[in-house]
Amino acid sequence: MNAHLRRTFYLFAAGFVALVGMMAYWQVYARESLANNPQNGFQTQRAIASPRGLILAGDGETVLARSEKRQGISGPVYERVYPEGAPFTGVVGYWSTKYGATGIEIGNNTDLSSVAGDPETLDELINRATGGPQRGNDVTLTLDHDLQRLAYESLAATPTGRGSAMAINPKTGEILALATYPSFDNNNIDQSLPELSQNPDAPLINRATQSLYPPGSTFKVITSAAALKAGVQPSDEFFDPGTYETAGLTVTNYQGKDFGSITFAEALAFSVNVIFAKIAIFEVGPELLAETAQDFGYGDPYDDFPLPVSGSDLGYPVEQWVEGNTAQISFGQDRVSSNVFEMALVAGTVANGGDMMDPRIVKEVRSPDGIILDRPSPGVRNDVLDPATASTLNGMMQNVITTGQLTEAEVPGVKVAGKTGTAEDPPRQPHSWFISFAPADDPEIAVAVMVENGGVIDAEDNAATPAIPIAQDLMEAHLRDGGG
């Protein structure tokens, strides 16, 4: 073979290999992402010609999303209808051939779409082979319909009308409610989206998972866990003179109070910033505090969750912490940022004896003819605390309710554990937080509630606590109704 032919052969061979590689990439590696992309025009046209699967609430009966047949220009088309509307939009999302998709509609698109993924049953295979319209699979969520609606309506009734709430089963990680307010009606999204995108209250954002806020004193639960790991005991006494000076920072307590000699347990019950700053600096240290927060989920992007989650953050690499950072981080200020998704998991971890469960919002997936295709099992995401430490912290959080006299948080007949937070958001009013679980001696529900700028300071320098009664209502309703 002469040099010219050999060069031609090598060029042809290289081109053939490149072509095969490119086809393999698009057909194998990128196939699912293309199929799940609602901006893919080919898939979009196929999608509107076939009904998507149902999205159902946790009872397996309440329909949150369905496809309805309409007569299009060139034949029948299917449009999405959302019977329950705004209270569920933050989770369900929307499916639009014009604007794409959000929520479970895109997170579980492979299940819901009859044109994404491989056929799961013989009926699907036959329909696909013959070109007939085949319905997608049905996705049942873990949401308790009544609890979700209660959370949404409670947030709507707050003074600021902005906030979020999440309730979980701490033993399984199943999400019982995941509410954000304001929200929007996901029906007719093609017409309403331009106006919604200009709304200054940002109803398109799921505040429960996507927004980030300073967690305030709810973070003291994490600092307390680190202190217990460092050997601090609930009965250990500390002295609070009312202020603590460190480089460039003066730590003060709420309303400028000084508590004098006080135990660690009392410091949590009365949310004493000065004591927590001292414990974080002198007993715990930056490394253990950062490590404990990370064990609880700070820094975790939760990429395996079907909804987008903004990961909670400590604000600085631990190597850059100085005393002032450590002090402020200990009570959830400085650059610490979180959301109710994360803080509900923090409460749930303490409730579950120190094991953080994988957060789950999909209960099961069924084919159109009722065959169970997927039913996720509970899984431990992280062993955060040993059972003894978790039990001690549980008791300290119960003490917050009793010693701290949080009567608004009490549920008749059961023990409640919790922690308040009034998170500074200058120049606006503080955020109102509350995380809790009940019954504290055998937890069935853990809750986190945040009302944006709801911690309004009155003339007597008292902060409003609208998050507490919302959490109390959710816990009481769940326990009264036997878990839905």
Short mmCIF file of N, CA and C in Angstrom, two decimals, residues 217 274 336 470:
data_model
loop_
_atom_site.label_atom_id
_atom_site.label_comp_id
_atom_site.label_asym_id
_atom_site.label_seq_id
_atom_site.Cartn_x
_atom_site.Cartn_y
_atom_site.Cartn_z
N SER A 217 -30.87 30.90 65.70
CA SER A 217 -30.61 30.03 66.85
C SER A 217 -31.04 28.59 66.67
N VAL A 274 -24.16 34.43 74.24
CA VAL A 274 -22.84 34.56 74.86
C VAL A 274 -22.28 33.21 75.25
N VAL A 336 -23.68 31.99 57.60
CA VAL A 336 -24.35 30.69 57.61
C VAL A 336 -25.69 30.82 56.87
N ILE A 470 -47.46 27.38 63.59
CA ILE A 470 -47.58 26.59 62.36
C ILE A 470 -47.03 25.19 62.58
#
